[in-house]
Amino acid sequence: MIRIAIIEDEAIAMRNIQRMLMEIPIDIEVVAKIESVADAINSLPDLNADLILMDIHLTDGNAFQIFKKIELTIPIIFTTAYDQYTLKAFKQNSIDYLLKPIDKGELEEAIQKFKNLFLSNKNIGTNQYQSLIEILTNEKKFKKRFLIQLGKKLKSIETKDIAYFFVEDKSCYLQTIENKTYIVDFSLSQLENELDPDSFFRINRQYLISVKAIEDIYYLSTLRLKVNLNVP
């Protein structure tokens, strides 16, 4: 029996991972479903798990913040949207990764690799992840522009000129500060990985907004905020 903890903030992704784990012909039990950095820091020290499936970008921050707060001795398979050049870091540090969207066959291979390499030696230690963390933290380059197709033409829009991204009728769009709308071939979850989190913030399931586009914010209730933008 392999006891697995899943750290993932997207409900759909969480359900898909659970479903794929149950379909893999390996005896697996999901012992924890964790959605945030804060929950991971609170839960992991006392968690009886053999393996962690960890999304790098979570609602309340970067998953690498977990390593700064607690010492992990549980092997980790990261789920990530980093480019192929940076992904070499995972192989060099003997840590597996799954590139989103996750493929069931690759997930099964990663679990099998864990069984072969780590199951007999659970005491991995935080130091083993340090060089990986440094490489990924330093190498990540955020998207500076988007290439938009307009018929037979291509238009380049710089990220600094975008007010927000939104989803409508299962399609994703960007809205410029000049109030022009263009369709983009990304999901909001993918955009969260591509954009600088210091500049763009996911306010709900439908909108990812630029900090520069915020006019003001005020409370509707103790649990709800209203965000006014300086563009429609």
PDB file of C-alpha atoms in Angstrom:
ATOM      1  CA  MET A   1       0.000   0.000   0.000  1.00  0.00           C
ATOM      2  CA  ILE A   2       1.323   3.427  -1.006  1.00  0.00           C
ATOM      3  CA  ARG A   3      -0.128   6.272   1.050  1.00  0.00           C
ATOM      4  CA  ILE A   4      -0.278   9.454  -1.060  1.00  0.00           C
ATOM      5  CA  ALA A   5      -1.000  13.073  -0.131  1.00  0.00           C
ATOM      6  CA  ILE A   6      -2.168  15.385  -2.931  1.00  0.00           C
ATOM      7  CA  ILE A   7      -1.389  19.104  -2.768  1.00  0.00           C
ATOM      8  CA  GLU A   8      -3.488  20.808  -5.459  1.00  0.00           C
ATOM      9  CA  ASP A   9      -5.681  23.922  -5.346  1.00  0.00           C
ATOM     10  CA  GLU A  10      -7.806  23.256  -8.453  1.00  0.00           C
ATOM     11  CA  ALA A  11     -10.860  21.122  -7.612  1.00  0.00           C
ATOM     12  CA  ILE A  12     -11.083  19.630 -11.107  1.00  0.00           C
ATOM     13  CA  ALA A  13      -7.378  18.768 -11.159  1.00  0.00           C
ATOM     14  CA  MET A  14      -7.702  17.209  -7.695  1.00  0.00           C
ATOM     15  CA  ARG A  15     -10.577  14.985  -8.822  1.00  0.00           C
ATOM     16  CA  ASN A  16      -8.730  13.974 -11.996  1.00  0.00           C
ATOM     17  CA  ILE A  17      -5.607  12.982 -10.057  1.00  0.00           C
ATOM     18  CA  GLN A  18      -7.673  10.935  -7.599  1.00  0.00           C
ATOM     19  CA  ARG A  19      -9.486   9.191 -10.443  1.00  0.00           C
ATOM     20  CA  MET A  20      -6.246   8.336 -12.236  1.00  0.00           C
ATOM     21  CA  LEU A  21      -4.660   7.042  -9.030  1.00  0.00           C
ATOM     22  CA  MET A  22      -7.608   4.714  -8.495  1.00  0.00           C
ATOM     23  CA  GLU A  23      -7.287   3.420 -12.082  1.00  0.00           C
ATOM     24  CA  ILE A  24      -3.579   2.605 -11.750  1.00  0.00           C
ATOM     25  CA  PRO A  25      -2.975  -1.105 -10.973  1.00  0.00           C
ATOM     26  CA  ILE A  26      -1.029  -0.279  -7.810  1.00  0.00           C
ATOM     27  CA  ASP A  27      -2.372  -0.462  -4.254  1.00  0.00           C
ATOM     28  CA  ILE A  28      -2.809   3.240  -3.402  1.00  0.00           C
ATOM     29  CA  GLU A  29      -4.597   5.158  -0.655  1.00  0.00           C
ATOM     30  CA  VAL A  30      -5.084   8.950  -0.771  1.00  0.00           C
ATOM     31  CA  VAL A  31      -4.529   9.974   2.852  1.00  0.00           C
ATOM     32  CA  ALA A  32      -4.785  13.759   2.447  1.00  0.00           C
ATOM     33  CA  LYS A  33      -6.080  16.388   0.026  1.00  0.00           C
ATOM     34  CA  ILE A  34      -4.383  19.726   0.658  1.00  0.00           C
ATOM     35  CA  GLU A  35      -5.277  22.946  -1.174  1.00  0.00           C
ATOM     36  CA  SER A  36      -2.865  25.608   0.094  1.00  0.00           C
ATOM     37  CA  VAL A  37       0.625  26.369   1.368  1.00  0.00           C
ATOM     38  CA  ALA A  38      -0.763  27.164   4.811  1.00  0.00           C
ATOM     39  CA  ASP A  39      -2.646  23.867   5.049  1.00  0.00           C
ATOM     40  CA  ALA A  40       0.437  21.957   3.872  1.00  0.00           C
ATOM     41  CA  ILE A  41       2.622  23.558   6.539  1.00  0.00           C
ATOM     42  CA  ASN A  42       0.065  22.637   9.217  1.00  0.00           C
ATOM     43  CA  SER A  43      -0.722  19.124   7.979  1.00  0.00           C
ATOM     44  CA  LEU A  44       2.452  17.584   6.578  1.00  0.00           C
ATOM     45  CA  PRO A  45       4.569  17.292   9.766  1.00  0.00           C
ATOM     46  CA  ASP A  46       2.058  14.875  11.332  1.00  0.00           C
ATOM     47  CA  LEU A  47       0.961  13.156   8.127  1.00  0.00           C
ATOM     48  CA  ASN A  48       1.590   9.435   7.681  1.00  0.00           C
ATOM     49  CA  ALA A  49       2.268   9.431   3.922  1.00  0.00           C
ATOM     50  CA  ASP A  50       4.769   7.645   1.694  1.00  0.00           C
ATOM     51  CA  LEU A  51       4.597  10.079  -1.218  1.00  0.00           C
ATOM     52  CA  ILE A  52       3.399  13.615  -2.034  1.00  0.00           C
ATOM     53  CA  LEU A  53       1.994  14.821  -5.358  1.00  0.00           C
ATOM     54  CA  MET A  54       2.654  18.562  -5.136  1.00  0.00           C
ATOM     55  CA  ASP A  55       1.435  21.333  -7.431  1.00  0.00           C
ATOM     56  CA  ILE A  56       4.020  24.127  -7.473  1.00  0.00           C
ATOM     57  CA  HIS A  57       1.637  27.089  -7.801  1.00  0.00           C
ATOM     58  CA  LEU A  58      -1.044  27.216  -5.103  1.00  0.00           C
ATOM     59  CA  THR A  59      -3.742  29.737  -4.231  1.00  0.00           C
ATOM     60  CA  ASP A  60      -1.812  31.378  -1.394  1.00  0.00           C
ATOM     61  CA  GLY A  61       1.688  31.201  -2.868  1.00  0.00           C
ATOM     62  CA  ASN A  62       4.503  29.101  -4.246  1.00  0.00           C
ATOM     63  CA  ALA A  63       4.775  25.555  -2.910  1.00  0.00           C
ATOM     64  CA  PHE A  64       8.500  26.073  -2.305  1.00  0.00           C
ATOM     65  CA  GLN A  65       7.478  28.244   0.660  1.00  0.00           C
ATOM     66  CA  ILE A  66       6.583  24.982   2.397  1.00  0.00           C
ATOM     67  CA  PHE A  67      10.255  23.952   2.445  1.00  0.00           C
ATOM     68  CA  LYS A  68      11.165  27.202   4.209  1.00  0.00           C
ATOM     69  CA  LYS A  69       8.789  26.469   7.092  1.00  0.00           C
ATOM     70  CA  ILE A  70       9.044  22.716   7.677  1.00  0.00           C
ATOM     71  CA  GLU A  71      11.467  19.885   6.993  1.00  0.00           C
ATOM     72  CA  LEU A  72      10.066  17.280   4.630  1.00  0.00           C
ATOM     73  CA  THR A  73      11.283  13.705   4.671  1.00  0.00           C
ATOM     74  CA  ILE A  74       8.628  12.442   2.248  1.00  0.00           C
ATOM     75  CA  PRO A  75       9.515  11.984  -1.455  1.00  0.00           C
ATOM     76  CA  ILE A  76       7.724  14.382  -3.785  1.00  0.00           C
ATOM     77  CA  ILE A  77       6.504  14.192  -7.363  1.00  0.00           C
ATOM     78  CA  PHE A  78       5.945  17.738  -8.559  1.00  0.00           C
ATOM     79  CA  THR A  79       3.203  18.752 -10.980  1.00  0.00           C
ATOM     80  CA  THR A  80       4.351  21.727 -12.994  1.00  0.00           C
ATOM     81  CA  ALA A  81       4.048  23.844 -16.125  1.00  0.00           C
ATOM     82  CA  TYR A  82       7.743  24.812 -16.331  1.00  0.00           C
ATOM     83  CA  ASP A  83       9.458  24.682 -19.715  1.00  0.00           C
ATOM     84  CA  GLN A  84      11.583  21.759 -20.889  1.00  0.00           C
ATOM     85  CA  TYR A  85      14.920  23.500 -20.223  1.00  0.00           C
ATOM     86  CA  THR A  86      14.119  24.055 -16.567  1.00  0.00           C
ATOM     87  CA  LEU A  87      12.628  20.579 -16.209  1.00  0.00           C
ATOM     88  CA  LYS A  88      16.127  19.122 -16.589  1.00  0.00           C
ATOM     89  CA  ALA A  89      16.629  20.229 -12.995  1.00  0.00           C
ATOM     90  CA  PHE A  90      14.135  17.637 -11.807  1.00  0.00           C
ATOM     91  CA  LYS A  91      16.016  14.762 -13.460  1.00  0.00           C
ATOM     92  CA  GLN A  92      19.381  15.984 -12.181  1.00  0.00           C
ATOM     93  CA  ASN A  93      18.051  15.937  -8.617  1.00  0.00           C
ATOM     94  CA  SER A  94      16.430  12.476  -8.886  1.00  0.00           C
ATOM     95  CA  ILE A  95      12.968  13.955  -8.342  1.00  0.00           C
ATOM     96  CA  ASP A  96      10.233  13.153 -10.822  1.00  0.00           C
ATOM     97  CA  TYR A  97       7.745  15.618 -12.286  1.00  0.00           C
ATOM     98  CA  LEU A  98       4.458  15.581 -14.178  1.00  0.00           C
ATOM     99  CA  LEU A  99       3.863  18.243 -16.783  1.00  0.00           C
ATOM    100  CA  LYS A 100       0.296  19.534 -16.765  1.00  0.00           C
ATOM    101  CA  PRO A 101      -2.179  18.451 -18.021  1.00  0.00           C
ATOM    102  CA  ILE A 102      -1.271  15.188 -16.322  1.00  0.00           C
ATOM    103  CA  ASP A 103      -1.283  12.009 -18.398  1.00  0.00           C
ATOM    104  CA  LYS A 104      -2.351   8.800 -16.617  1.00  0.00           C
ATOM    105  CA  GLY A 105       0.451   6.761 -18.192  1.00  0.00           C
ATOM    106  CA  GLU A 106       3.073   9.263 -17.022  1.00  0.00           C
ATOM    107  CA  LEU A 107       1.520   9.301 -13.561  1.00  0.00           C
ATOM    108  CA  GLU A 108       1.771   5.521 -13.366  1.00  0.00           C
ATOM    109  CA  GLU A 109       5.422   5.642 -14.504  1.00  0.00           C
ATOM    110  CA  ALA A 110       6.194   8.249 -11.844  1.00  0.00           C
ATOM    111  CA  ILE A 111       4.583   6.110  -9.123  1.00  0.00           C
ATOM    112  CA  GLN A 112       6.548   3.099 -10.350  1.00  0.00           C
ATOM    113  CA  LYS A 113       9.763   5.128 -10.268  1.00  0.00           C
ATOM    114  CA  PHE A 114       8.976   6.075  -6.683  1.00  0.00           C
ATOM    115  CA  LYS A 115       8.492   2.401  -5.800  1.00  0.00           C
ATOM    116  CA  ASN A 116      11.811   1.452  -7.378  1.00  0.00           C
ATOM    117  CA  LEU A 117      13.942   4.291  -6.019  1.00  0.00           C
ATOM    118  CA  PHE A 118      12.427   5.602  -2.803  1.00  0.00           C
ATOM    119  CA  LEU A 119      10.093   3.132  -1.130  1.00  0.00           C
ATOM    120  CA  SER A 120      12.955   1.429   0.691  1.00  0.00           C
ATOM    121  CA  ASN A 121      14.480   4.771   1.717  1.00  0.00           C
ATOM    122  CA  LYS A 122      11.838   7.238   2.870  1.00  0.00           C
ATOM    123  CA  ASN A 123      14.225   9.576   4.675  1.00  0.00           C
ATOM    124  CA  ILE A 124      14.957  11.883   1.752  1.00  0.00           C
ATOM    125  CA  GLY A 125      15.430  15.145   3.643  1.00  0.00           C
ATOM    126  CA  THR A 126      14.870  18.767   2.688  1.00  0.00           C
ATOM    127  CA  ASN A 127      18.495  19.332   1.630  1.00  0.00           C
ATOM    128  CA  GLN A 128      18.019  16.980  -1.317  1.00  0.00           C
ATOM    129  CA  TYR A 129      15.493  19.460  -2.780  1.00  0.00           C
ATOM    130  CA  GLN A 130      17.549  22.599  -2.204  1.00  0.00           C
ATOM    131  CA  SER A 131      19.404  22.766  -5.524  1.00  0.00           C
ATOM    132  CA  LEU A 132      16.157  22.073  -7.371  1.00  0.00           C
ATOM    133  CA  ILE A 133      14.408  24.900  -5.517  1.00  0.00           C
ATOM    134  CA  GLU A 134      17.241  27.319  -6.304  1.00  0.00           C
ATOM    135  CA  ILE A 135      17.248  26.418 -10.007  1.00  0.00           C
ATOM    136  CA  LEU A 136      13.486  26.747 -10.418  1.00  0.00           C
ATOM    137  CA  THR A 137      13.281  29.951  -8.415  1.00  0.00           C
ATOM    138  CA  ASN A 138      16.026  31.596 -10.450  1.00  0.00           C
ATOM    139  CA  GLU A 139      15.165  30.244 -13.887  1.00  0.00           C
ATOM    140  CA  LYS A 140      11.445  30.914 -14.058  1.00  0.00           C
ATOM    141  CA  LYS A 141      10.773  33.595 -16.678  1.00  0.00           C
ATOM    142  CA  PHE A 142       7.297  35.025 -16.859  1.00  0.00           C
ATOM    143  CA  LYS A 143       5.443  35.791 -20.057  1.00  0.00           C
ATOM    144  CA  LYS A 144       6.130  39.298 -21.405  1.00  0.00           C
ATOM    145  CA  ARG A 145       3.786  39.312 -24.400  1.00  0.00           C
ATOM    146  CA  PHE A 146       1.020  37.391 -26.113  1.00  0.00           C
ATOM    147  CA  LEU A 147       0.808  36.724 -29.860  1.00  0.00           C
ATOM    148  CA  ILE A 148      -2.820  37.070 -30.953  1.00  0.00           C
ATOM    149  CA  GLN A 149      -4.143  35.761 -34.268  1.00  0.00           C
ATOM    150  CA  LEU A 150      -6.526  38.113 -36.087  1.00  0.00           C
ATOM    151  CA  GLY A 151      -7.560  36.347 -39.268  1.00  0.00           C
ATOM    152  CA  LYS A 152      -4.347  35.966 -41.248  1.00  0.00           C
ATOM    153  CA  LYS A 153      -2.544  38.570 -39.151  1.00  0.00           C
ATOM    154  CA  LEU A 154      -0.684  38.236 -35.851  1.00  0.00           C
ATOM    155  CA  LYS A 155      -0.739  40.961 -33.214  1.00  0.00           C
ATOM    156  CA  SER A 156       1.700  41.216 -30.310  1.00  0.00           C
ATOM    157  CA  ILE A 157       0.288  42.482 -27.011  1.00  0.00           C
ATOM    158  CA  GLU A 158       2.648  43.176 -24.143  1.00  0.00           C
ATOM    159  CA  THR A 159       1.641  41.827 -20.755  1.00  0.00           C
ATOM    160  CA  LYS A 160       1.982  45.279 -19.186  1.00  0.00           C
ATOM    161  CA  ASP A 161      -0.847  46.488 -21.453  1.00  0.00           C
ATOM    162  CA  ILE A 162      -3.314  43.823 -20.235  1.00  0.00           C
ATOM    163  CA  ALA A 163      -5.899  44.737 -17.581  1.00  0.00           C
ATOM    164  CA  TYR A 164      -7.308  41.264 -16.981  1.00  0.00           C
ATOM    165  CA  PHE A 165      -8.091  37.823 -18.372  1.00  0.00           C
ATOM    166  CA  PHE A 166     -11.532  36.254 -18.152  1.00  0.00           C
ATOM    167  CA  VAL A 167     -13.440  33.108 -19.098  1.00  0.00           C
ATOM    168  CA  GLU A 168     -16.710  33.208 -21.002  1.00  0.00           C
ATOM    169  CA  ASP A 169     -18.520  30.345 -22.769  1.00  0.00           C
ATOM    170  CA  LYS A 170     -15.554  28.014 -22.092  1.00  0.00           C
ATOM    171  CA  SER A 171     -13.129  30.359 -23.909  1.00  0.00           C
ATOM    172  CA  CYS A 172     -10.448  32.562 -22.364  1.00  0.00           C
ATOM    173  CA  TYR A 173      -9.971  36.219 -23.308  1.00  0.00           C
ATOM    174  CA  LEU A 174      -7.647  39.063 -22.458  1.00  0.00           C
ATOM    175  CA  GLN A 175      -8.844  42.638 -21.980  1.00  0.00           C
ATOM    176  CA  THR A 176      -6.368  45.445 -22.603  1.00  0.00           C
ATOM    177  CA  ILE A 177      -6.161  48.702 -20.697  1.00  0.00           C
ATOM    178  CA  GLU A 178      -7.478  50.309 -23.899  1.00  0.00           C
ATOM    179  CA  ASN A 179     -10.627  48.175 -23.514  1.00  0.00           C
ATOM    180  CA  LYS A 180      -9.961  45.815 -26.426  1.00  0.00           C
ATOM    181  CA  THR A 181     -10.801  42.102 -26.138  1.00  0.00           C
ATOM    182  CA  TYR A 182      -8.900  39.183 -27.715  1.00  0.00           C
ATOM    183  CA  ILE A 183      -9.258  35.423 -27.381  1.00  0.00           C
ATOM    184  CA  VAL A 184      -6.198  33.548 -26.067  1.00  0.00           C
ATOM    185  CA  ASP A 185      -5.302  29.864 -26.277  1.00  0.00           C
ATOM    186  CA  PHE A 186      -4.748  29.409 -22.538  1.00  0.00           C
ATOM    187  CA  SER A 187      -6.791  28.461 -19.506  1.00  0.00           C
ATOM    188  CA  LEU A 188      -6.731  30.704 -16.438  1.00  0.00           C
ATOM    189  CA  SER A 189      -4.788  28.010 -14.573  1.00  0.00           C
ATOM    190  CA  GLN A 190      -2.142  27.966 -17.306  1.00  0.00           C
ATOM    191  CA  LEU A 191      -1.987  31.766 -17.256  1.00  0.00           C
ATOM    192  CA  GLU A 192      -1.382  31.717 -13.508  1.00  0.00           C
ATOM    193  CA  ASN A 193       1.789  29.730 -14.184  1.00  0.00           C
ATOM    194  CA  GLU A 194       2.880  31.966 -17.068  1.00  0.00           C
ATOM    195  CA  LEU A 195       2.327  35.370 -15.437  1.00  0.00           C
ATOM    196  CA  ASP A 196       4.247  37.087 -12.647  1.00  0.00           C
ATOM    197  CA  PRO A 197       2.210  36.560  -9.448  1.00  0.00           C
ATOM    198  CA  ASP A 198       3.383  39.974  -8.245  1.00  0.00           C
ATOM    199  CA  SER A 199       1.520  41.542 -11.179  1.00  0.00           C
ATOM    200  CA  PHE A 200      -1.518  39.313 -11.739  1.00  0.00           C
ATOM    201  CA  PHE A 201      -3.948  37.854  -9.224  1.00  0.00           C
ATOM    202  CA  ARG A 202      -6.727  35.255  -9.590  1.00  0.00           C
ATOM    203  CA  ILE A 203      -9.723  36.846  -7.854  1.00  0.00           C
ATOM    204  CA  ASN A 204     -12.143  33.987  -8.633  1.00  0.00           C
ATOM    205  CA  ARG A 205     -12.697  31.149 -11.102  1.00  0.00           C
ATOM    206  CA  GLN A 206     -13.575  33.557 -13.905  1.00  0.00           C
ATOM    207  CA  TYR A 207     -11.106  36.447 -13.624  1.00  0.00           C
ATOM    208  CA  LEU A 208      -7.334  36.906 -13.432  1.00  0.00           C
ATOM    209  CA  ILE A 209      -6.585  40.594 -13.036  1.00  0.00           C
ATOM    210  CA  SER A 210      -3.609  42.914 -13.224  1.00  0.00           C
ATOM    211  CA  VAL A 211      -2.764  44.664  -9.980  1.00  0.00           C
ATOM    212  CA  LYS A 212      -2.378  47.877 -11.999  1.00  0.00           C
ATOM    213  CA  ALA A 213      -6.020  47.626 -13.090  1.00  0.00           C
ATOM    214  CA  ILE A 214      -7.394  47.758  -9.520  1.00  0.00           C
ATOM    215  CA  GLU A 215      -9.140  51.032  -8.692  1.00  0.00           C
ATOM    216  CA  ASP A 216     -10.247  50.137  -5.164  1.00  0.00           C
ATOM    217  CA  ILE A 217     -11.396  47.256  -2.977  1.00  0.00           C
ATOM    218  CA  TYR A 218     -13.985  47.236  -0.218  1.00  0.00           C
ATOM    219  CA  TYR A 219     -15.824  44.754   1.982  1.00  0.00           C
ATOM    220  CA  LEU A 220     -19.279  43.466   1.053  1.00  0.00           C
ATOM    221  CA  SER A 221     -19.260  41.218   4.119  1.00  0.00           C
ATOM    222  CA  THR A 222     -16.700  39.591   6.411  1.00  0.00           C
ATOM    223  CA  LEU A 223     -16.057  36.930   3.748  1.00  0.00           C
ATOM    224  CA  ARG A 224     -16.629  38.828   0.503  1.00  0.00           C
ATOM    225  CA  LEU A 225     -14.769  41.662  -1.206  1.00  0.00           C
ATOM    226  CA  LYS A 226     -15.730  43.820  -4.160  1.00  0.00           C
ATOM    227  CA  VAL A 227     -12.922  44.797  -6.537  1.00  0.00           C
ATOM    228  CA  ASN A 228     -13.438  47.810  -8.782  1.00  0.00           C
ATOM    229  CA  LEU A 229     -11.181  48.115 -11.829  1.00  0.00           C
ATOM    230  CA  ASN A 230     -10.145  51.215 -13.742  1.00  0.00           C
ATOM    231  CA  VAL A 231     -11.319  49.614 -17.014  1.00  0.00           C
ATOM    232  CA  PRO A 232     -14.793  48.231 -17.809  1.00  0.00           C
TER     233      PRO A 232
END
